Amino acid sequence: MPFPKPVLIDTDPGLDDLLALVLALRSPVLDVRAITVVAGNVPIDACTANALRILEAAGVEPPPVFSGCAEPISPPVTRAEHVHGADGIGGVSEVWPVQHLQTESVHAVEAIPDLARRHPGKLTLIALGPLTNVATALERDPAALTNIREIVVMGGCGDGRGNVTSRAEFNFYADPYAAHTVIQSGLPVTVVGLNVTEQTLLSRARFHRRLASMEESKLRQFLFDATGPYFDFAMQRRGRDACPLHDPLAVGAVMDPTLIRTKRMVCEVVDKQGSTRGMMTAEPVDSISNAPTVQVAMEVEAERFLELFLEVMCR
Ligand code: RIB
Ligand code: CA
């Protein structure tokens, strides 16, 4: 696959989404063709405004932004303001207002199939939030989605642990029907779950050291301002001044697939209320079943990823 790789990012910004989007936009090996926004960490309007302000702060030629689904297919709604701030961006929306960028008029669930058709066999879809947009697009136009080269999903957990409940990761918990639909689609899906993302712990001190080495810029100030609360939450929750780079690792795995090692498995996502909502099951492939399979990330070269992340973000 020649570089740069064309990618479409579906996202619910959120602070780790912010880091993932900036990483992708600054990466010389990725070409971000479009951003689609889904409700998740915070409501759709806040997620959409965050996507626009991240693009303005990143100071790059902005790709088109398409706003998408406001509600999960599987109710009820689950949010994560306690992690990302009420505005989804660490409370800095007041001091970092959207200046001029606007979204496209087309809805994300129409844009995804259209983009897939326009880049047959070439587009990698990186999904960083609940899979509502992707599943809805898949159900409306399955033929179009077969044009997608790979779907890399930040979600689930290869060893069954969760971060919303003991068993369910947020993106899969927030819309289990959508997650199950994508996981069982038979499309080339790679799942980057908590079992690997929780190994990519970036300390505040290390991040700030590298930010300080950057030339002064709007982006540097934005990253300082916005990420503080993410580290604060990590400190409260883990007792360590370091945060996991969930969404950035999904982007990193597209930038350099050798950063993770995957295993082909048969996966399902539990779509029912109760203690197992959003839980991902992962079974080894057996020769008899012809159930759809996905690649599940089982190992990560965490330090090599962290160094790549800091090199691209802070150069
Ligand atoms: O569980 C982590 C995932 O849920 C990340 O994508 C984070 O942004 C939230 O959406
Ligand atoms: Ca996210």
Coordinates of C-alpha atoms and ligand atoms in Angstrom, one line a residue:
M1 CA 0.0 0.0 0.0
P2 CA 1.7 3.2 -1.2
F3 CA 2.0 6.0 1.3
P4 CA 0.2 8.3 2.3
K5 CA -2.7 6.0 3.1
P6 CA -6.1 7.6 2.6
V7 CA -8.1 7.4 5.8
L8 CA -11.6 8.4 7.0
I9 CA -11.8 9.0 10.7
D10 CA -15.2 8.5 12.6
T11 CA -14.9 10.1 16.0
D12 CA -16.6 11.4 19.2
P13 CA -14.1 14.1 20.4
G14 CA -13.3 13.5 23.5
L15 CA -9.8 14.2 24.6
D16 CA -8.1 11.0 23.4
D17 CA -9.9 11.6 20.1
L18 CA -8.3 15.0 20.0
L19 CA -4.9 13.5 20.3
A20 CA -5.7 10.8 17.7
L21 CA -7.0 13.4 15.2
V22 CA -3.9 15.6 15.6
L23 CA -1.7 12.6 15.3
A24 CA -3.4 11.5 12.0
L25 CA -3.4 15.1 10.6
R26 CA 0.3 15.5 11.3
S27 CA 1.4 12.1 10.2
P28 CA 3.3 12.0 6.9
V29 CA 2.0 8.5 6.1
L30 CA -1.7 9.2 6.4
D31 CA -4.0 11.4 4.2
V32 CA -7.1 12.3 6.2
R33 CA -9.7 12.5 3.5
A34 CA -12.7 13.2 5.8
I35 CA -13.8 13.2 9.4
T36 CA -17.3 11.9 10.4
V37 CA -18.6 12.7 13.9
V38 CA -20.7 10.5 16.1
A39 CA -22.2 11.2 19.5
G40 CA -20.4 9.4 22.3
N41 CA -18.3 11.0 24.9
V42 CA -20.5 14.1 24.7
P43 CA -23.6 15.0 22.7
I44 CA -23.3 15.3 18.9
D45 CA -23.3 19.1 18.7
A46 CA -20.4 19.3 21.2
C47 CA -18.5 16.5 19.4
T48 CA -19.0 18.3 16.1
A49 CA -17.8 21.6 17.4
N50 CA -14.8 19.9 19.0
A51 CA -13.8 18.3 15.7
L52 CA -13.9 21.8 14.0
R53 CA -11.9 23.4 16.8
I54 CA -9.3 20.6 16.7
L55 CA -8.9 21.2 13.0
E56 CA -8.5 24.9 13.5
A57 CA -5.9 24.4 16.3
A58 CA -4.0 21.8 14.2
G59 CA -3.3 24.5 11.6
V60 CA -3.6 22.1 8.6
E61 CA -5.6 22.2 5.4
P62 CA -8.9 20.9 6.9
P63 CA -10.6 17.8 5.5
P64 CA -14.4 17.9 5.2
V65 CA -16.3 17.3 8.4
F66 CA -19.7 15.5 8.4
S67 CA -21.8 15.4 11.5
G68 CA -23.6 12.2 12.2
C69 CA -25.8 10.2 14.6
A70 CA -26.9 11.8 17.8
E71 CA -28.4 8.7 19.4
P72 CA -27.2 5.1 19.7
I73 CA -29.1 2.4 17.9
S74 CA -29.3 0.6 21.3
P75 CA -30.7 2.9 23.9
P76 CA -30.1 4.3 26.5
V77 CA -27.6 7.0 25.8
T78 CA -24.3 6.8 27.7
R79 CA -21.9 9.8 27.9
A80 CA -18.4 10.3 29.4
E81 CA -18.4 14.0 30.5
H82 CA -16.7 12.9 33.7
V83 CA -13.7 11.9 31.7
H84 CA -13.5 14.5 29.0
G85 CA -15.3 17.5 30.5
A86 CA -18.9 18.8 30.0
D87 CA -17.8 20.2 26.6
G88 CA -15.8 17.0 25.7
I89 CA -12.6 19.0 25.4
G90 CA -11.3 19.6 28.9
G91 CA -13.5 22.6 29.5
V92 CA -11.5 24.8 27.1
S93 CA -14.4 25.4 24.6
E94 CA -14.9 28.9 25.9
V95 CA -11.3 29.9 25.3
W96 CA -11.0 27.9 22.1
P97 CA -14.2 28.8 20.2
V98 CA -14.8 27.6 16.7
Q99 CA -13.7 30.5 14.5
H100 CA -14.7 29.8 10.9
L101 CA -14.9 26.1 10.0
Q102 CA -18.3 24.6 9.3
T103 CA -19.5 21.1 8.6
E104 CA -20.7 19.7 5.3
S105 CA -24.4 19.6 4.8
V106 CA -24.4 15.8 4.1
H107 CA -25.0 13.5 7.0
A108 CA -22.2 11.2 8.0
V109 CA -24.1 8.0 7.2
E110 CA -24.4 9.2 3.6
A111 CA -20.9 10.4 3.5
I112 CA -19.3 7.1 4.6
P113 CA -20.6 5.0 1.7
D114 CA -19.9 7.9 -0.8
L115 CA -16.3 8.1 0.4
A116 CA -15.9 4.3 0.2
R117 CA -17.2 4.3 -3.4
R118 CA -14.8 7.1 -4.4
H119 CA -11.7 5.3 -3.1
P120 CA -12.4 1.6 -4.0
G121 CA -10.2 -0.7 -2.1
K122 CA -8.0 2.1 -0.8
L123 CA -9.8 3.8 2.1
T124 CA -9.1 2.8 5.7
L125 CA -11.9 3.7 8.1
I126 CA -10.6 4.4 11.6
A127 CA -13.5 4.3 14.1
L128 CA -12.7 6.1 17.4
G129 CA -16.2 6.3 19.0
P130 CA -19.4 4.3 19.2
L131 CA -20.1 2.6 15.9
T132 CA -23.5 4.1 15.3
N133 CA -22.5 6.0 12.1
V134 CA -20.6 3.0 10.6
A135 CA -23.3 0.4 11.4
T136 CA -26.1 2.7 10.1
A137 CA -24.1 3.2 6.8
L138 CA -23.4 -0.5 6.6
E139 CA -27.1 -1.4 7.0
R140 CA -28.2 1.3 4.4
D141 CA -25.6 0.5 1.8
P142 CA -23.7 -2.7 2.4
A143 CA -22.4 -2.9 -1.1
A144 CA -20.7 0.5 -0.8
L145 CA -18.9 -0.5 2.4
T146 CA -17.3 -3.5 0.7
N147 CA -15.0 -0.9 -1.0
I148 CA -13.4 -0.2 2.3
R149 CA -9.9 -1.6 2.6
E150 CA -9.9 -2.0 6.4
I151 CA -11.9 -0.8 9.4
V152 CA -9.7 -0.3 12.4
V153 CA -11.9 0.1 15.5
M154 CA -10.9 1.4 18.9
G155 CA -13.2 -0.6 21.1
G156 CA -13.8 -3.7 23.1
C157 CA -11.2 -5.6 25.0
G158 CA -9.3 -8.7 23.8
D159 CA -9.3 -10.1 27.3
G160 CA -12.8 -9.2 28.4
R161 CA -12.0 -6.3 30.9
G162 CA -14.0 -3.1 30.6
N163 CA -13.8 0.6 31.6
V164 CA -17.5 1.4 31.8
T165 CA -18.5 -1.9 33.6
S166 CA -16.1 -4.6 34.6
R167 CA -16.8 -6.3 31.2
A168 CA -17.6 -3.5 28.7
E169 CA -15.5 -0.9 27.0
F170 CA -17.1 2.5 26.4
N171 CA -17.5 2.6 22.6
F172 CA -19.1 -0.9 22.6
Y173 CA -21.2 -0.3 25.7
A174 CA -22.5 3.0 24.3
D175 CA -24.0 1.2 21.2
P176 CA -23.7 -2.6 21.4
Y177 CA -26.0 -3.2 18.5
A178 CA -23.8 -1.1 16.3
A179 CA -20.6 -2.7 17.6
H180 CA -22.0 -6.2 17.0
T181 CA -23.2 -5.2 13.5
V182 CA -19.7 -4.1 12.5
I183 CA -17.9 -6.9 14.2
Q184 CA -20.1 -9.5 12.5
S185 CA -20.1 -7.7 9.1
G186 CA -17.5 -9.9 7.5
L187 CA -15.7 -6.8 6.4
P188 CA -11.9 -6.6 7.2
V189 CA -12.1 -5.3 10.8
T190 CA -9.3 -4.9 13.2
V191 CA -10.2 -4.4 16.9
V192 CA -7.8 -2.3 19.0
G193 CA -9.1 -2.8 22.5
L194 CA -8.3 -1.9 26.1
N195 CA -6.0 -5.0 26.5
V196 CA -3.5 -3.1 24.3
T197 CA -4.5 0.6 24.6
E198 CA -4.2 0.4 28.5
Q199 CA -0.5 -0.4 27.9
T200 CA 0.2 2.9 26.1
L201 CA 0.4 5.1 29.2
L202 CA 1.7 8.6 28.5
S203 CA 2.8 10.5 31.6
R204 CA 1.9 14.2 31.9
A205 CA 5.6 15.0 32.6
R206 CA 6.8 13.2 29.4
F207 CA 4.2 14.8 27.3
H208 CA 4.8 18.3 28.7
R209 CA 8.6 17.9 28.3
R210 CA 8.1 17.2 24.6
L211 CA 5.5 19.9 24.1
A212 CA 7.9 22.4 25.7
S213 CA 10.5 21.4 23.1
M214 CA 8.1 22.4 20.3
E215 CA 8.2 25.9 18.8
E216 CA 5.6 28.1 20.3
S217 CA 2.3 27.6 18.3
K218 CA -1.5 27.7 18.5
L219 CA -1.4 23.9 18.5
R220 CA 1.1 23.7 21.4
Q221 CA -1.0 26.0 23.5
F222 CA -4.2 24.1 22.6
L223 CA -2.6 20.7 23.6
F224 CA -1.4 22.2 26.9
D225 CA -4.8 23.7 27.7
A226 CA -7.1 20.9 26.6
T227 CA -5.3 17.8 27.9
G228 CA -4.9 18.9 31.6
P229 CA -8.2 17.5 32.7
Y230 CA -7.6 14.2 30.9
F231 CA -4.5 13.7 33.0
D232 CA -6.3 14.9 36.1
F233 CA -9.0 12.2 35.6
A234 CA -6.4 9.5 35.0
M235 CA -4.7 10.6 38.3
Q236 CA -8.0 10.4 40.2
R237 CA -8.9 7.0 38.6
R238 CA -5.5 5.3 38.5
G239 CA -3.4 7.2 41.0
R240 CA -0.9 7.8 38.3
D241 CA -0.3 11.1 36.4
A242 CA -0.4 9.2 33.1
C243 CA -3.2 8.6 30.6
P244 CA -3.9 5.7 28.2
L245 CA -3.8 6.7 24.5
H246 CA -6.8 4.6 23.5
D247 CA -7.8 6.4 20.2
P248 CA -4.2 7.4 19.2
L249 CA -3.2 3.7 19.2
A250 CA -5.9 2.9 16.7
V251 CA -4.4 5.6 14.4
G252 CA -0.9 4.4 15.2
A253 CA -1.8 0.9 14.2
V254 CA -2.7 2.3 10.7
M255 CA 0.4 4.4 10.5
D256 CA 2.6 1.4 11.4
P257 CA 0.7 -2.0 11.5
T258 CA 3.9 -3.7 13.0
L259 CA 3.1 -1.8 16.3
I260 CA 0.5 -4.4 17.2
R261 CA 0.2 -8.2 16.8
T262 CA -3.3 -9.5 16.0
K263 CA -5.1 -12.8 16.2
R264 CA -8.0 -13.8 13.9
M265 CA -11.0 -14.5 16.2
V266 CA -14.8 -14.9 16.1
C267 CA -16.2 -12.0 18.1
E268 CA -19.6 -10.9 19.3
V269 CA -20.9 -8.0 21.3
V270 CA -23.6 -8.5 23.8
D271 CA -26.6 -6.3 22.9
K272 CA -28.9 -6.5 25.9
Q273 CA -29.4 -4.6 29.1
G274 CA -27.8 -5.7 32.3
S275 CA -24.3 -6.6 33.5
T276 CA -23.1 -7.9 30.1
R277 CA -24.2 -5.0 27.9
G278 CA -21.4 -4.2 25.5
M279 CA -19.2 -7.1 26.5
M280 CA -17.1 -8.4 23.6
T281 CA -16.6 -12.2 23.4
A282 CA -13.7 -13.4 21.4
E283 CA -13.3 -17.1 20.5
P284 CA -10.6 -18.8 18.5
V285 CA -11.5 -19.6 14.9
D286 CA -12.6 -23.2 14.5
S287 CA -12.5 -25.0 11.1
I288 CA -16.2 -25.9 11.2
S289 CA -17.8 -22.5 11.8
N290 CA -17.9 -20.1 8.9
A291 CA -18.8 -17.2 11.3
P292 CA -17.3 -13.8 10.3
T293 CA -14.0 -13.2 12.0
V294 CA -12.0 -10.1 12.9
Q295 CA -8.4 -9.4 13.7
V296 CA -8.1 -8.7 17.5
A297 CA -5.0 -6.8 18.7
M298 CA -3.4 -9.0 21.4
E299 CA 0.0 -7.4 21.8
V300 CA 1.4 -3.9 21.3
E301 CA 4.9 -2.4 21.2
A302 CA 3.9 0.3 23.6
E303 CA 7.1 2.2 24.0
R304 CA 7.8 2.3 20.3
F305 CA 4.2 3.6 19.8
L306 CA 4.6 6.3 22.5
E307 CA 7.9 7.5 20.9
L308 CA 6.2 7.6 17.4
F309 CA 3.3 9.5 18.9
L310 CA 5.5 12.1 20.6
E311 CA 7.8 12.5 17.5
V312 CA 4.9 13.2 15.2
M313 CA 2.9 15.3 17.7
C314 CA 5.7 17.4 19.0
R315 CA 8.1 17.9 16.1
Ligands
RIB1 O1 -12.9 3.3 25.9 C1 -12.2 4.4 25.3 C2 -13.0 4.9 24.2 O2 -14.2 5.5 24.6 C3 -12.2 6.1 23.5 O3 -12.6 6.1 22.1 C4 -12.8 7.3 24.2 O4 -12.7 8.5 23.4 C5 -14.2 6.9 24.4 O5 -14.9 7.2 23.2
CA2 CA -13.3 8.2 21.2

